[in-house]
C-alpha positions as semicolon CSV with decimal commas, in nm:
position;residue;x (nm);y (nm);z (nm)
1;X;10,491;12,741;5,317
2;X;10,395;12,448;5,537
3;X;10,293;12,123;5,368
4;X;10,064;12,032;5,656
5;X;9,691;12,017;5,587
6;X;9,393;12,085;5,808
7;X;9,240;11,772;5,964
8;X;8,884;11,831;5,848
9;X;8,674;11,535;5,957
10;X;8,974;11,349;6,103
11;X;8,883;11,194;6,437
12;X;9,167;10,944;6,474
13;X;9,470;11,079;6,660
14;X;9,712;10,821;6,520
15;X;9,615;10,900;6,160
16;X;9,633;11,271;6,229
17;X;9,987;11,246;6,362
18;X;10,122;10,994;6,114
19;X;9,980;11,167;5,807
20;X;10,116;11,511;5,894
21;X;9,800;11,707;5,969
22;X;9,794;12,029;6,168
23;X;9,740;11,958;6,537
24;X;9,679;12,216;6,809
25;X;9,862;12,078;7,110
26;X;9,631;12,042;7,408
27;X;9,809;11,742;7,553
28;X;9,923;11,936;7,861
29;X;9,556;11,982;7,950
30;X;9,491;11,614;7,878
31;X;9,778;11,518;8,109
32;X;9,643;11,742;8,384
33;X;9,299;11,586;8,344
34;X;9,440;11,233;8,371
35;X;9,652;11,312;8,675
36;X;9,391;11,505;8,875
37;X;9,078;11,294;8,831
38;X;8,941;10,952;8,741
39;X;8,585;10,998;8,616
40;X;8,483;11,257;8,360
41;X;8,178;11,344;8,153
42;X;8,228;11,578;7,857
43;X;7,918;11,736;7,706
44;X;7,959;11,912;7,372
45;X;7,760;11,938;7,048
46;X;7,850;11,698;6,771
47;X;8,164;11,777;6,569
48;X;8,328;11,956;6,862
49;X;8,626;11,723;6,897
50;X;8,494;11,469;7,147
51;X;8,589;11,167;6,938
52;X;8,938;11,306;6,871
53;X;8,990;11,355;7,245
54;X;8,891;10,994;7,310
55;X;9,125;10,878;7,034
56;X;9,409;11,086;7,183
57;X;9,348;10,941;7,529
58;X;9,340;10,591;7,383
59;X;9,681;10,641;7,222
60;X;9,817;10,788;7,546
61;X;9,692;10,501;7,762
62;X;9,826;10,251;7,507
63;X;10,170;10,396;7,581
64;X;10,229;10,509;7,222
65;X;10,494;10,766;7,306
66;X;10,605;10,794;6,944
67;X;10,275;10,960;6,849
68;X;10,337;11,240;7,100
69;X;10,682;11,343;6,978
70;X;10,727;11,722;7,014
71;X;10,398;11,757;7,204
72;X;10,380;11,883;7,562
73;X;10,291;11,548;7,715
74;X;10,608;11,389;7,578
75;X;10,808;11,569;7,848
76;X;10,540;11,554;8,117
77;X;10,483;11,178;8,111
78;X;10,776;10,970;8,233
79;X;10,637;10,617;8,245
80;X;10,419;10,558;7,933
81;X;10,247;10,257;8,086
82;X;10,018;10,049;7,867
83;X;9,673;10,002;8,023
84;X;9,387;9,774;7,918
85;X;9,131;9,989;7,736
86;X;8,759;9,928;7,687
87;X;8,645;10,168;7,415
88;X;8,273;10,175;7,341
89;X;8,162;10,390;7,047
90;X;7,784;10,431;7,042
91;X;7,800;10,680;6,755
92;X;7,816;10,415;6,484
93;X;7,463;10,276;6,509
94;X;7,110;10,394;6,439
95;X;6,893;10,325;6,742
96;X;6,533;10,272;6,634
97;X;6,460;9,941;6,807
98;X;6,560;9,788;7,142
99;X;6,756;9,525;6,948
100;X;6,978;9,788;6,786
101;X;7,127;9,884;7,124
102;X;7,144;9,522;7,238
103;X;7,342;9,430;6,927
104;X;7,611;9,693;6,962
105;X;7,655;9,621;7,334
106;X;7,673;9,247;7,269
107;X;7,922;9,291;6,982
108;X;8,155;9,495;7,202
109;X;8,120;9,261;7,497
110;X;8,198;8,960;7,279
111;X;8,511;9,130;7,147
112;X;8,632;9,212;7,499
113;X;8,546;8,860;7,618
114;X;8,764;8,718;7,340
115;X;9,052;8,904;7,505
116;X;8,972;8,866;7,874
117;X;8,744;8,565;7,900
118;X;8,391;8,509;8,024
119;X;8,197;8,314;8,286
120;X;7,871;8,119;8,250
121;X;7,716;8,309;8,541
122;X;7,748;8,639;8,355
123;X;7,414;8,634;8,177
124;X;7,331;9,005;8,149
125;X;7,507;9,296;7,979
126;X;7,590;9,451;8,315
127;X;7,733;9,132;8,467
128;X;7,939;9,068;8,155
129;X;8,074;9,425;8,155
130;X;8,160;9,408;8,525
131;X;8,333;9,074;8,479
132;X;8,535;9,201;8,185
133;X;8,655;9,504;8,382
134;X;8,774;9,286;8,668
135;X;8,941;9,023;8,450
136;X;9,111;9,286;8,230
137;X;9,272;9,431;8,541
138;X;9,367;9,092;8,684
139;X;9,506;8,963;8,354
140;X;9,721;9,268;8,274
141;X;9,814;9,383;8,623
142;X;9,692;9,733;8,539
143;X;9,365;9,903;8,617
144;X;9,127;9,955;8,326
145;X;9,066;10,264;8,113
146;X;8,706;10,303;7,993
147;X;8,621;10,537;7,706
148;X;8,259;10,576;7,592
149;X;8,188;10,794;7,290
150;X;7,835;10,940;7,256
151;X;7,701;10,753;7,558
152;X;7,363;10,923;7,513
153;X;7,298;10,864;7,142
154;X;7,038;10,588;7,194
155;X;6,846;10,811;7,436
156;X;6,865;11,110;7,202
157;X;6,739;10,912;6,904
158;X;6,446;10,784;7,109
159;X;6,322;11,132;7,203
160;X;5,954;11,140;7,112
161;X;5,919;10,766;7,164
162;X;5,867;10,732;7,537
163;X;5,846;10,353;7,539
164;X;6,166;10,306;7,339
165;X;6,351;10,559;7,553
166;X;6,236;10,373;7,864
167;X;6,369;10,046;7,721
168;X;6,703;10,206;7,638
169;X;6,724;10,353;7,987
170;X;6,649;10,015;8,143
171;X;6,932;9,863;7,940
172;X;7,190;10,136;7,999
173;X;7,125;10,194;8,370
174;X;7,262;9,858;8,491
175;X;7,527;9,854;8,217
176;X;7,682;10,184;8,326
177;X;7,624;10,080;8,686
178;X;7,914;9,838;8,640
179;X;8,147;10,139;8,659
180;X;8,045;10,193;9,020
181;X;8,047;9,824;9,105
182;X;8,403;9,777;8,976
183;X;8,542;10,116;9,079
184;X;8,852;9,960;9,234
185;X;8,954;9,809;8,902
186;X;8,924;10,133;8,703
187;X;9,213;10,371;8,634
188;X;9,025;10,632;8,432
189;X;8,687;10,672;8,265
190;X;8,558;10,931;8,019
191;X;8,208;10,943;7,879
192;X;8,121;11,193;7,609
193;X;7,781;11,299;7,487
194;X;7,557;11,584;7,389
195;X;7,346;11,611;7,702
196;X;7,303;11,469;8,050
197;X;7,038;11,204;8,108
198;X;6,935;11,110;8,459
199;X;6,841;10,763;8,578
200;X;7,115;10,583;8,384
201;X;7,357;10,530;8,679
202;X;7,627;10,753;8,536
203;X;7,579;11,074;8,735
């Protein structure tokens, strides 16, 4: 009998692999996705594996070959290059005020700026994000990987509050617009969510 256990509630790929959980190998599909496209949006209900996919991609783009031992991608990938990764998880906050979204964006931007620097002229979330993308690429010599988990959670939580949803949209539209502005510095981008919202410069 196998000693492996089912990964109920486990969303971290590294923990899943290191702690001996069952894992259904879909890394060949992940590899195909990475090699055939650059921008993806994955829409699924909650608890359908979106966060685990992002965690798997993060480990892959970090070049952590040891975590993929015996999986399909181990033989498919030859280079295992480490890329700069900007991972934004919007699932960890409750969005009931405009400040709640501002705080999580600012916290992430400050963390990235501690790694890649900042400029006084970057006074908005969008300018800061765009600057970080460019500097991350220039500093590391590799284009940037951007992973956004539950990109639409603020909008979903503001359903029924038209004014709050409008404020969230006005914040997120220019922020996500940085992906288009800095396209040449981006290797790969995946945004996950539950639904598709227009007027936020993603689609």
